Structure formats: C-alpha cells, structure tokens
Short mmCIF file of N, CA and C and ligand atoms in Angstrom, two decimals:
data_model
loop_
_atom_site.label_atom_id
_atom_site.label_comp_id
_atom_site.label_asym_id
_atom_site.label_seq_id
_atom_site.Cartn_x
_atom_site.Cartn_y
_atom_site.Cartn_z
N UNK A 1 -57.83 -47.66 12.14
CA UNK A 1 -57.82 -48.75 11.18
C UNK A 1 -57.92 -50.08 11.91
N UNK A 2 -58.90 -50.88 11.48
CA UNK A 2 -58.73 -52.71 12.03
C UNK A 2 -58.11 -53.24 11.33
N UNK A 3 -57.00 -53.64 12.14
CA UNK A 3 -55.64 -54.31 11.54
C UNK A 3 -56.47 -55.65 11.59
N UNK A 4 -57.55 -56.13 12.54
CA UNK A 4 -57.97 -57.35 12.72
C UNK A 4 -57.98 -57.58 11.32
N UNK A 5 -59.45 -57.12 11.43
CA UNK A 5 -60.33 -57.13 9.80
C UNK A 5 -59.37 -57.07 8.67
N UNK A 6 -58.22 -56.64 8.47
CA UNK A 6 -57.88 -56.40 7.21
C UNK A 6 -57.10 -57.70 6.94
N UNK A 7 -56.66 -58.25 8.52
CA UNK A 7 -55.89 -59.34 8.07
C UNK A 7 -56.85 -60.68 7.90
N UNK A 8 -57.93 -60.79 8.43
CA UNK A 8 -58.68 -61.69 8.01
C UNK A 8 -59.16 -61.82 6.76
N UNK A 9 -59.25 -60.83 6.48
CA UNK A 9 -59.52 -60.04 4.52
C UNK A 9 -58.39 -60.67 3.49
N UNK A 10 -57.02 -60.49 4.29
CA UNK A 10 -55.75 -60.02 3.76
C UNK A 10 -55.54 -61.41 2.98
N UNK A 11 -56.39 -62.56 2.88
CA UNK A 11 -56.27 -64.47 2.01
C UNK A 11 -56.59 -63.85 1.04
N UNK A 12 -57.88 -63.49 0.61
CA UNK A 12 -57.75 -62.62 -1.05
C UNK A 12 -57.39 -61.21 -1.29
N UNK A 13 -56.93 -60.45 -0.80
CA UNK A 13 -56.99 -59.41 -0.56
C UNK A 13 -55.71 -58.48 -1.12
N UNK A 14 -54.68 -58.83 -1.58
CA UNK A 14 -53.69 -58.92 -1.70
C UNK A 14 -52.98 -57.07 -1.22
N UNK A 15 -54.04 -56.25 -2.25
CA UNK A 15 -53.83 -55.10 -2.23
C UNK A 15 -54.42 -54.33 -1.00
N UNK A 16 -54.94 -54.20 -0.15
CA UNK A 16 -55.12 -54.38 1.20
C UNK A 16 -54.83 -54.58 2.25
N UNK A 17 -54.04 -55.98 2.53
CA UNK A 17 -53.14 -56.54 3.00
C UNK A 17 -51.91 -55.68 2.90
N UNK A 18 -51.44 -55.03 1.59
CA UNK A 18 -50.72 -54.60 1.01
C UNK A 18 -50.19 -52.66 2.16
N UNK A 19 -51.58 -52.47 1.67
CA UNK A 19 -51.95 -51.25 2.43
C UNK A 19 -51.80 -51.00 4.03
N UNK A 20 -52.39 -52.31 4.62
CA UNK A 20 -52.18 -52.13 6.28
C UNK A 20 -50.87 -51.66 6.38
N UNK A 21 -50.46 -51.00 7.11
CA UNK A 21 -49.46 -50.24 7.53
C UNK A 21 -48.38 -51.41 8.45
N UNK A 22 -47.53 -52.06 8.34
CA UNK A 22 -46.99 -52.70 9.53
C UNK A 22 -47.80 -53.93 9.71
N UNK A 23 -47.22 -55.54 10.35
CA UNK A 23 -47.65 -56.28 10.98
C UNK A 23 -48.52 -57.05 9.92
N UNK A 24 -48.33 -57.02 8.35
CA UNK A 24 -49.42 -58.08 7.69
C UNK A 24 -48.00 -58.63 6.77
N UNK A 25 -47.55 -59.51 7.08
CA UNK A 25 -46.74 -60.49 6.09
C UNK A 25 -47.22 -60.61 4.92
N UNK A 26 -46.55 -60.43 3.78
CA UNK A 26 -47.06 -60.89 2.50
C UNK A 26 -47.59 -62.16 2.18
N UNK A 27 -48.58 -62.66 1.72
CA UNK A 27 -48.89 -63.89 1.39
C UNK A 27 -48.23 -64.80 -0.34
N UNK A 28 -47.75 -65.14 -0.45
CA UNK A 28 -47.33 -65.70 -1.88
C UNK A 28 -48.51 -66.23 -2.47
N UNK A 29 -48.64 -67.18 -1.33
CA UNK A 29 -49.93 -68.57 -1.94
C UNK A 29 -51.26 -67.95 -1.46
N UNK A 30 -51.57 -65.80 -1.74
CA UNK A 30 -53.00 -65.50 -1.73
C UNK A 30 -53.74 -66.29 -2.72
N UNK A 31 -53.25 -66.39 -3.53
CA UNK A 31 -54.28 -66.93 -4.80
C UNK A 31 -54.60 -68.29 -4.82
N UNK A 32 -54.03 -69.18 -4.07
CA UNK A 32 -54.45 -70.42 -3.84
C UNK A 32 -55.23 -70.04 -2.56
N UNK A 33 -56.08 -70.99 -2.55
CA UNK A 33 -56.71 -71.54 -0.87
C UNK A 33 -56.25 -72.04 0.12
N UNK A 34 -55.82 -70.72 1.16
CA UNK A 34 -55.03 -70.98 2.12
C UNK A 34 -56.15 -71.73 2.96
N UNK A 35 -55.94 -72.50 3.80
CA UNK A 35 -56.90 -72.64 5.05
C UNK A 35 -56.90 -71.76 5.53
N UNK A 36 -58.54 -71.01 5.43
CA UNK A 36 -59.18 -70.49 6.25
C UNK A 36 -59.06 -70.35 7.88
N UNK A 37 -58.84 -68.65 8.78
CA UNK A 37 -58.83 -68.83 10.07
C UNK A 37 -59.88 -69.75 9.99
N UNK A 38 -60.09 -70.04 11.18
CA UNK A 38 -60.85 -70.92 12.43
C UNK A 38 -62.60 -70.19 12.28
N UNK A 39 -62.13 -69.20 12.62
CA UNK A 39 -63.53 -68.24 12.42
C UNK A 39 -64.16 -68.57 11.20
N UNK A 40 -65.24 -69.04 11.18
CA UNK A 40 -65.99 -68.72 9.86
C UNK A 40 -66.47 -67.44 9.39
N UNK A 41 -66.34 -66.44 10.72
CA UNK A 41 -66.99 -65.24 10.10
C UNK A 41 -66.60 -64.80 8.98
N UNK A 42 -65.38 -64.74 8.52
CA UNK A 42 -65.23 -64.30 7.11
C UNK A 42 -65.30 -65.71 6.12
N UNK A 43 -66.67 -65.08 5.13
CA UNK A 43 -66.35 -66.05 3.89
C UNK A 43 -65.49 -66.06 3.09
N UNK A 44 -64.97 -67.08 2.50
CA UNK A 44 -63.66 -67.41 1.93
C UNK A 44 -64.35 -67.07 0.63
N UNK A 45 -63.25 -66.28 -0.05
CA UNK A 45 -63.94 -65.68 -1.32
C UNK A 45 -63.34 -67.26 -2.48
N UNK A 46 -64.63 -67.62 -3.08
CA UNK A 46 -64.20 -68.47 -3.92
C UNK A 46 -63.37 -67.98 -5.41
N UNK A 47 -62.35 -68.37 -5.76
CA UNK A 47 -61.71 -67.82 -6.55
C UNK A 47 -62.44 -67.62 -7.40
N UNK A 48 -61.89 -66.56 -8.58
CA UNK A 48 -62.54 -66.24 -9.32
C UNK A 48 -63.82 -65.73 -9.60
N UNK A 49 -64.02 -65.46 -8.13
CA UNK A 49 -65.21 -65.16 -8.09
C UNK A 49 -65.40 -62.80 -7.79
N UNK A 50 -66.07 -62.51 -8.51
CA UNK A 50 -65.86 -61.38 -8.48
C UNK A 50 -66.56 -60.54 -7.39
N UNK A 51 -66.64 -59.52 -6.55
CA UNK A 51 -67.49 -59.21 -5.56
C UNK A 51 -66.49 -57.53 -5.04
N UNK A 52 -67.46 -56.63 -4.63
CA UNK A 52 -67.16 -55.65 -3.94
C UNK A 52 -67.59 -55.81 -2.71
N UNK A 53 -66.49 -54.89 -1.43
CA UNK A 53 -66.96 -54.73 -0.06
C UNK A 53 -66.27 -53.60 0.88
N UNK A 54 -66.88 -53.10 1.62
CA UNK A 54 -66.37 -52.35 2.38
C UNK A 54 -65.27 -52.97 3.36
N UNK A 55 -63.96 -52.31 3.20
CA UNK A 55 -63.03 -52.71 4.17
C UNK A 55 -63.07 -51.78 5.48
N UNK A 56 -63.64 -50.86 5.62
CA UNK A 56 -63.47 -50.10 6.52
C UNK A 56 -65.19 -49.15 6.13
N UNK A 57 -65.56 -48.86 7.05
CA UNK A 57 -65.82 -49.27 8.34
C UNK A 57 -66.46 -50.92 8.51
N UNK A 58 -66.22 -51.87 9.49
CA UNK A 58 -66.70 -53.14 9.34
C UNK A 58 -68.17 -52.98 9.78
N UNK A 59 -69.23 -54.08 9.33
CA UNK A 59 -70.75 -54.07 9.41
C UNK A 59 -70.44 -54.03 10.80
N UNK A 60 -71.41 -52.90 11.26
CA UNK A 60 -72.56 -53.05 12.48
C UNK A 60 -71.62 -52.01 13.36
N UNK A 61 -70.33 -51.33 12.79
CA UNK A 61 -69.50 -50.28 13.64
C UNK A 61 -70.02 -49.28 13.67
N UNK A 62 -69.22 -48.75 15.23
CA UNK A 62 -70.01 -47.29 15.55
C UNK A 62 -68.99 -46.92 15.37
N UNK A 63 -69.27 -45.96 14.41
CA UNK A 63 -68.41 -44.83 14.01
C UNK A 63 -68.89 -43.33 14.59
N UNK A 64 -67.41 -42.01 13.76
CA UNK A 64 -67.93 -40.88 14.10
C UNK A 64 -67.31 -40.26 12.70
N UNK A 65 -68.93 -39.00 12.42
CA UNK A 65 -68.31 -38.33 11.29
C UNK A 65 -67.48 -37.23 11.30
N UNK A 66 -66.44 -37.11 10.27
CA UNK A 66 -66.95 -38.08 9.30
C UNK A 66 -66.15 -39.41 9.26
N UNK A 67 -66.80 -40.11 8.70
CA UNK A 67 -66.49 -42.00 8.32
C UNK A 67 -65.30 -41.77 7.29
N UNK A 68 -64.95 -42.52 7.73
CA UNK A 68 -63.58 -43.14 6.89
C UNK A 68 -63.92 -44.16 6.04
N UNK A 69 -64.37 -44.25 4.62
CA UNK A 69 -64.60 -45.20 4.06
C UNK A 69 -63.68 -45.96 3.20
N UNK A 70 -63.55 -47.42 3.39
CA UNK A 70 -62.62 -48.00 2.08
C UNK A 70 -63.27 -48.77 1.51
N UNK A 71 -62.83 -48.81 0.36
CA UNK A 71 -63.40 -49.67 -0.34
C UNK A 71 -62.87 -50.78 -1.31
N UNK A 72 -63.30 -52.63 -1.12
CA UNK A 72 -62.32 -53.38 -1.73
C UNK A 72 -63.15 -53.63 -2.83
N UNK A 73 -62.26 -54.46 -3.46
CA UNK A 73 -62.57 -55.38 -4.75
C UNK A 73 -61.56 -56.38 -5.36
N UNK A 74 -62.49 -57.66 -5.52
CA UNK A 74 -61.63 -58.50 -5.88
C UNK A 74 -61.83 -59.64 -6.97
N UNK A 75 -60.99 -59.80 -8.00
CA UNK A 75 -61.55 -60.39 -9.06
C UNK A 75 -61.96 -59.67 -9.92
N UNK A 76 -61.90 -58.36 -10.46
CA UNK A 76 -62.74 -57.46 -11.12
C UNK A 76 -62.07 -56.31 -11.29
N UNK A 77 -61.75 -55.63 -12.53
CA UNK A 77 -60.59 -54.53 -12.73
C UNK A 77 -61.43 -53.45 -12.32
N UNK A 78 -60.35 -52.74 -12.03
CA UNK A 78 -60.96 -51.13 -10.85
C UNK A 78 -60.39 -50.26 -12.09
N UNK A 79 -61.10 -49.12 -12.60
CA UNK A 79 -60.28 -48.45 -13.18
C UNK A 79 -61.17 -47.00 -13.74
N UNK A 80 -60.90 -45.90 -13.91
CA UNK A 80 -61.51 -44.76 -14.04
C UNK A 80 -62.14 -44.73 -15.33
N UNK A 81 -63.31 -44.05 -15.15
CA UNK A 81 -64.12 -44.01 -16.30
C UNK A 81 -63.11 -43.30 -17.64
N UNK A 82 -62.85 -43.09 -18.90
CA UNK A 82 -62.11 -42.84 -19.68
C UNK A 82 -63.30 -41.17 -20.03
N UNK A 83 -62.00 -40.54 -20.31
CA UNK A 83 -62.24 -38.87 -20.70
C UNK A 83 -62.79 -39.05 -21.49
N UNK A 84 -63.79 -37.81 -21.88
CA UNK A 84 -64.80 -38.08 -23.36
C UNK A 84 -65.81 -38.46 -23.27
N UNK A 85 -66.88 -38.71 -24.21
CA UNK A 85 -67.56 -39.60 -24.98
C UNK A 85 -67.26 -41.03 -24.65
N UNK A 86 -68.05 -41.06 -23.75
CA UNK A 86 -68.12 -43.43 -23.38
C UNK A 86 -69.17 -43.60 -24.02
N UNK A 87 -69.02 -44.25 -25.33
CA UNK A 87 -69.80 -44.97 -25.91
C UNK A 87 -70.25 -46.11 -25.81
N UNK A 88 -69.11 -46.69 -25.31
CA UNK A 88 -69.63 -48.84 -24.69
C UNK A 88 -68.48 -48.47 -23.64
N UNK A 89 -69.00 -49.53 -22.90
CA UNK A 89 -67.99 -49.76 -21.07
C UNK A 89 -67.28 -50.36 -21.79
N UNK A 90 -66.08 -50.53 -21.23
CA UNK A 90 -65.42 -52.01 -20.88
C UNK A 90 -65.54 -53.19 -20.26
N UNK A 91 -65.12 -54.06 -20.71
CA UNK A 91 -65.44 -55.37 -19.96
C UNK A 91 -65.09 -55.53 -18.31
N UNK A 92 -65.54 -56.15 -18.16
CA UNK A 92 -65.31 -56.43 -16.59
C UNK A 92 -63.85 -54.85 -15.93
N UNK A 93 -64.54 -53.77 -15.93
CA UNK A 93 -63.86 -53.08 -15.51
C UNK A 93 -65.01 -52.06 -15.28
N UNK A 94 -64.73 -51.82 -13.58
CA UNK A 94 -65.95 -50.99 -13.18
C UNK A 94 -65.11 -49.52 -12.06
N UNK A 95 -66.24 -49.08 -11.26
CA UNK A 95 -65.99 -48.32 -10.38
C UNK A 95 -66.86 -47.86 -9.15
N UNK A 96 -66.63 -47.18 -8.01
CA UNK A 96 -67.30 -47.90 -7.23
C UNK A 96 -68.16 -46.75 -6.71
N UNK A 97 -69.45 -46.97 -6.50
CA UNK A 97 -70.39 -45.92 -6.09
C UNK A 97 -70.70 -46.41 -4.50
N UNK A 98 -71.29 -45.40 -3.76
CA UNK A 98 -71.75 -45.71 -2.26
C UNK A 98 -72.71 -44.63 -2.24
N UNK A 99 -73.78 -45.75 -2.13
CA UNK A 99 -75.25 -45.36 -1.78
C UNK A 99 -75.82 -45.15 -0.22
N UNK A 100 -75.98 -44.19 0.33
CA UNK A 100 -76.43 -43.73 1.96
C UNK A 100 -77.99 -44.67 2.09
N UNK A 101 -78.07 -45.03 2.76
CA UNK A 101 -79.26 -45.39 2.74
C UNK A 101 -80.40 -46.04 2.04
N UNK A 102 -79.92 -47.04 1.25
CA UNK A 102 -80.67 -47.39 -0.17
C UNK A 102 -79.75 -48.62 0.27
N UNK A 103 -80.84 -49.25 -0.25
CA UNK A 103 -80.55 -50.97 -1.22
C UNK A 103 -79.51 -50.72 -2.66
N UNK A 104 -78.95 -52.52 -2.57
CA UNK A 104 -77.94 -52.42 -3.99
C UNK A 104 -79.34 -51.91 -5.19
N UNK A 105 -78.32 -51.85 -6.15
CA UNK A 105 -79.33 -51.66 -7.67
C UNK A 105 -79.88 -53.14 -8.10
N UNK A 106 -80.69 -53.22 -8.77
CA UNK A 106 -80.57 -54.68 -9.75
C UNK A 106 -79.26 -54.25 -10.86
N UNK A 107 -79.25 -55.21 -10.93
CA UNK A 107 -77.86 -55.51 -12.51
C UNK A 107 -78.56 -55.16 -13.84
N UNK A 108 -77.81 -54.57 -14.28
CA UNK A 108 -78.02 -53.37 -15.66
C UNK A 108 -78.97 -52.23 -15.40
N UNK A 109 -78.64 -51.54 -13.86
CA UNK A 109 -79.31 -50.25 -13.49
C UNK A 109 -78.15 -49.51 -14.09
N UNK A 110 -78.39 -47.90 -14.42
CA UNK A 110 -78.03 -47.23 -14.59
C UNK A 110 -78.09 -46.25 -12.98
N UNK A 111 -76.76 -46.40 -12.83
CA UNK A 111 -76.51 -45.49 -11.02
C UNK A 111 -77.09 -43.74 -11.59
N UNK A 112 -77.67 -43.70 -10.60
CA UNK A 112 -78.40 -41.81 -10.70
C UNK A 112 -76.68 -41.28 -10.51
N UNK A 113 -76.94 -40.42 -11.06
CA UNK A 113 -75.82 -38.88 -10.73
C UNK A 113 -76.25 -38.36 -9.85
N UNK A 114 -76.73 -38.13 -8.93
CA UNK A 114 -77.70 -37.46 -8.02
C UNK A 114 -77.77 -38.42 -6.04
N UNK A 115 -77.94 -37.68 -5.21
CA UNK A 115 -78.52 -38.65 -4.08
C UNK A 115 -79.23 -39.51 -4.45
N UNK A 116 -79.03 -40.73 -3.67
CA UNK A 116 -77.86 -41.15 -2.78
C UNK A 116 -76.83 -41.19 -2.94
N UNK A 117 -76.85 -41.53 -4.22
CA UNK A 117 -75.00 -41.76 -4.71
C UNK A 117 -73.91 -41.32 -5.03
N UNK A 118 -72.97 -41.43 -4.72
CA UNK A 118 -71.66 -40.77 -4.55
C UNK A 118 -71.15 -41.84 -6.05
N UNK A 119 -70.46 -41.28 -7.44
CA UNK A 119 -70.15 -41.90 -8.17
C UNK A 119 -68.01 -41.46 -7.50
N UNK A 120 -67.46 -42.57 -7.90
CA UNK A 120 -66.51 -42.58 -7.55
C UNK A 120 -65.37 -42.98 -9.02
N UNK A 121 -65.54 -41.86 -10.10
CA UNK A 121 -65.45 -42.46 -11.74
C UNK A 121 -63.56 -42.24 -11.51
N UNK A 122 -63.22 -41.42 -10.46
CA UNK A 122 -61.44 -41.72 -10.84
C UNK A 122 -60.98 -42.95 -10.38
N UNK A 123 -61.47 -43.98 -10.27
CA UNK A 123 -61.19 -45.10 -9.41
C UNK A 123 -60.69 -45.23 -7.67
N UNK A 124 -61.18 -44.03 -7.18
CA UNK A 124 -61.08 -43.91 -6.12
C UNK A 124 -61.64 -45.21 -4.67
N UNK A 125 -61.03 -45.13 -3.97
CA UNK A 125 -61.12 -46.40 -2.97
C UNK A 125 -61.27 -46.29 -1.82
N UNK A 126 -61.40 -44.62 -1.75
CA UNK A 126 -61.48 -44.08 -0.23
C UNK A 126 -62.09 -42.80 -0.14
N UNK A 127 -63.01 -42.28 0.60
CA UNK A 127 -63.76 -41.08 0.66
C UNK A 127 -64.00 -40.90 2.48
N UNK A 128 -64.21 -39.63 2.87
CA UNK A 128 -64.36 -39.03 3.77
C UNK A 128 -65.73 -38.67 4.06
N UNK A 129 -67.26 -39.57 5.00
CA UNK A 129 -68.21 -39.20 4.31
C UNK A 129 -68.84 -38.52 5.94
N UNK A 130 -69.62 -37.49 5.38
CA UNK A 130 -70.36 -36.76 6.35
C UNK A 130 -71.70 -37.63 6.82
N UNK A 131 -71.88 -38.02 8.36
CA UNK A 131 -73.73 -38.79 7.89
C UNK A 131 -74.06 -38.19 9.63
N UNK A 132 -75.40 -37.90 9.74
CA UNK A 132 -76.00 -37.76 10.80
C UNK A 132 -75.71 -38.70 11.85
N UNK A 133 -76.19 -38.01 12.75
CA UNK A 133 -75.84 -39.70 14.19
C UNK A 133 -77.21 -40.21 13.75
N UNK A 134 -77.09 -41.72 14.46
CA UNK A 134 -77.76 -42.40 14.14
C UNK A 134 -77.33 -43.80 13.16
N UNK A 135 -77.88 -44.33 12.90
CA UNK A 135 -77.81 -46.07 12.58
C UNK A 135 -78.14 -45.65 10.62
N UNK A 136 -76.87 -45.86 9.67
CA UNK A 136 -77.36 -45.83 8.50
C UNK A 136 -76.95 -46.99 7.53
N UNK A 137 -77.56 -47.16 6.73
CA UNK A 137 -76.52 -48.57 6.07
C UNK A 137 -76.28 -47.57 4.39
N UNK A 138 -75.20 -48.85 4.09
CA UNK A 138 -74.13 -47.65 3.47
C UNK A 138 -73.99 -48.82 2.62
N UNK A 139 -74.24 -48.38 0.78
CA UNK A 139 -74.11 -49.60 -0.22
C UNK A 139 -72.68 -49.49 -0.75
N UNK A 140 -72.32 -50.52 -1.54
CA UNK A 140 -71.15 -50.24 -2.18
C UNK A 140 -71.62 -50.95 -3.38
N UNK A 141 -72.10 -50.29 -4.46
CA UNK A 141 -72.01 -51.06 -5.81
C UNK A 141 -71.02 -50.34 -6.84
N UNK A 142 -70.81 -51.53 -7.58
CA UNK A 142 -69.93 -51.26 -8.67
C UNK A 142 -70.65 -50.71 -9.80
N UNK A 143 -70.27 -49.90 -10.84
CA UNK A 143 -70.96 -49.37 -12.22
C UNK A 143 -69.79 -49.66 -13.19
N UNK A 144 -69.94 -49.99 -14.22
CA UNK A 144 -69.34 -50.08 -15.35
C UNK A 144 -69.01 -48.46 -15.96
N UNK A 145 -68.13 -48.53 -17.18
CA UNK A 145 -67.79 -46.96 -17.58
C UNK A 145 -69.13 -45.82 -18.06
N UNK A 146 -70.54 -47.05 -18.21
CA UNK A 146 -71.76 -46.55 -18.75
C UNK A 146 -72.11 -46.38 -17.00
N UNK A 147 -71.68 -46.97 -16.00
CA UNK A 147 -72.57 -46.47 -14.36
C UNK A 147 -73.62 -47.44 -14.43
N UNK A 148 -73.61 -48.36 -15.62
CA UNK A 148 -74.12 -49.47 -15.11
C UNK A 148 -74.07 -50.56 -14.58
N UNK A 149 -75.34 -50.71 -13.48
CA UNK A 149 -74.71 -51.95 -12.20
C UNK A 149 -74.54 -53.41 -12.91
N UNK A 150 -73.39 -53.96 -12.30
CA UNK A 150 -73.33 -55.10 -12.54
C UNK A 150 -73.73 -56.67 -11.59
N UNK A 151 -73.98 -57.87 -11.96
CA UNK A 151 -74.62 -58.81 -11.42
C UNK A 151 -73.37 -59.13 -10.48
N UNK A 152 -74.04 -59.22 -8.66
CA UNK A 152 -73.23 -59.79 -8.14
C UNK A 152 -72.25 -58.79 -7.36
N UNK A 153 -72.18 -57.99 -7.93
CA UNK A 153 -70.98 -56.56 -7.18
C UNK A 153 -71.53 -55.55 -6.72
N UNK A 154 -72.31 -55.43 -5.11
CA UNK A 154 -72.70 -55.13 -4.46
C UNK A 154 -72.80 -56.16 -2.97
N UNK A 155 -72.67 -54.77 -2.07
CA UNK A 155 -72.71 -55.22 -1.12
C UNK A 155 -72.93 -54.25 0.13
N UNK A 156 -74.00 -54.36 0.98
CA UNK A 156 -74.27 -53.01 2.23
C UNK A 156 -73.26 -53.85 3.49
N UNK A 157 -73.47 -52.58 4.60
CA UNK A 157 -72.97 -52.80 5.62
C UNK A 157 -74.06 -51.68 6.18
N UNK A 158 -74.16 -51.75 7.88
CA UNK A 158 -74.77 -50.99 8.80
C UNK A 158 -74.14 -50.63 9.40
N UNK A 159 -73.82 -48.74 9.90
CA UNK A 159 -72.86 -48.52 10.57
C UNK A 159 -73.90 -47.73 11.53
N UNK A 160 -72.90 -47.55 12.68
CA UNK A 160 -73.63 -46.44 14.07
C UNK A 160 -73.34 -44.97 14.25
N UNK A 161 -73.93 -44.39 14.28
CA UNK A 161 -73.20 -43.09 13.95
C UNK A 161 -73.52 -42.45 14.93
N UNK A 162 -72.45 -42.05 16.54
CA UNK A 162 -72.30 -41.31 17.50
C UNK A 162 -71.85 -39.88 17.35
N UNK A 163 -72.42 -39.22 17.91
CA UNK A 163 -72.00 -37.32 18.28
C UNK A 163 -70.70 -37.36 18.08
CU1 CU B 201 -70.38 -44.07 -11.89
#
C-alpha cells in the first residue's frame, strides 16, 4: 500500500484516509480547502466537484499480478445497484466499472456486461485483477443503477505489469 499517495489524496478523501492503516491523522477541516502540499502533482479536487479514481495502483506503477485494485470516489454516492427490476437509476448514485484496456465511455453509454468490463453493481471498491505482463491502462468509470456512464466520472491510469 502507498501510504504516500493516500495521504496526499487523504485533503478530500476522507474515507481513504480513513482506511490507511496507521500514520494518517484525521482531518476535521477535509471539506474546507486545506492548503495544498507543495507538490502540485496532486490536483486539488474542487469542492463539489464529483470525479472517480484509482487509489491504488498509482499511474505509471509496475505492478505484479494479480493487481490490487482500489477504487475512490468523491462527491458522488457509491451504492449497489437495487435487487429486481431497475426501472430508472437514481440520482447521482453510481457504481464503479474497470475497463482493461479501453478508453472512458462517452456520458449516457450504456457499460457492456461483457469484456472489457468488470461491472462492480455491490458497490464494491476493491478487486483482485489478473493482467498479462506488459504495460496496460486500466479505466475506472462510474455507471448509474441503469450502467449508464455518467459526465465527468471517469478516469484511466497506466500500469506495468512484471513476471
Ligand atoms: Cu454496472
């Protein structure tokens, strides 16, 4: 686990932060705008602003399978598709798919059931994923209770994938 990464994450992040094991102080004032580390590498998520991302593995890591995937979200209710017959989604309440090798969707795609995508409908936030060696990039979009994509909630990363 990058304790780095999670604590640079950990200004909006709350539940995350939450998660690191040891060594991340609670923040009170997450929801206000703390000053930003020094680093610009991480963008400061503008409040209210809604967006999915991979917390683990970070862009451009060499990993080994299988990958340890997490997955954040912030601004935007996480929650399992409902038993039954979904006739209309819910509002701003999605779930999170990861696409192998593929670009995000456009907004109001309907995510395939099928490769690439891994639908993730119990609200799950973490998966164990098998991938060849080699260099793959790995999507994270959100779907609504219909699995349709929404504007803005997506996001890839490139990982390395060693023997
Ligand atoms: Cu789905």
């Amino acid at each position: 686990m990058n304790v780095r990464t999670l604590q640079w994450l950990a200004a909006g992040l709350t539940v995350a932060a939450t998660a690191a094991c040891g060594g991340s102080e609670p923040k009170p004032a997450a929801t206000t705008t703390a000053a930003p580390p020094a680093t610009a590498a991480a963008k400061p998520a503008a409040s209210g602003s809604p967006r999915v991302f991979f917390i683990e593995p970070t862009d451009g890591a060499t990993v080994k399978s299988p990958v340890k995937l997490r997955f954040g979200i912030e601004n935007y209710e996480l929650a399992a598709v409902p038993q039954g017959d979904v006739t209309a989604a819910r509002p701003r309440i999605g779930h999170h798919h990861v696409g192998v090798d593929t670009d995000c969707l456009p907004p109001g795609t309907v995510i395939p059931k099928a490769n690439p995508w891994v639908h993730h409908g119990g609200a799950q936030t973490v998966m164990d994923m098998q991938l060849t060696p080699g260099k793959h990039k790995l999507t994270l979009q959100l779907g609504d209770d219909k699995h349709t994509t929404i504007e803005g909630l997506c996001s890839s990363i490139t990982v390395n994938v060693t023997e």
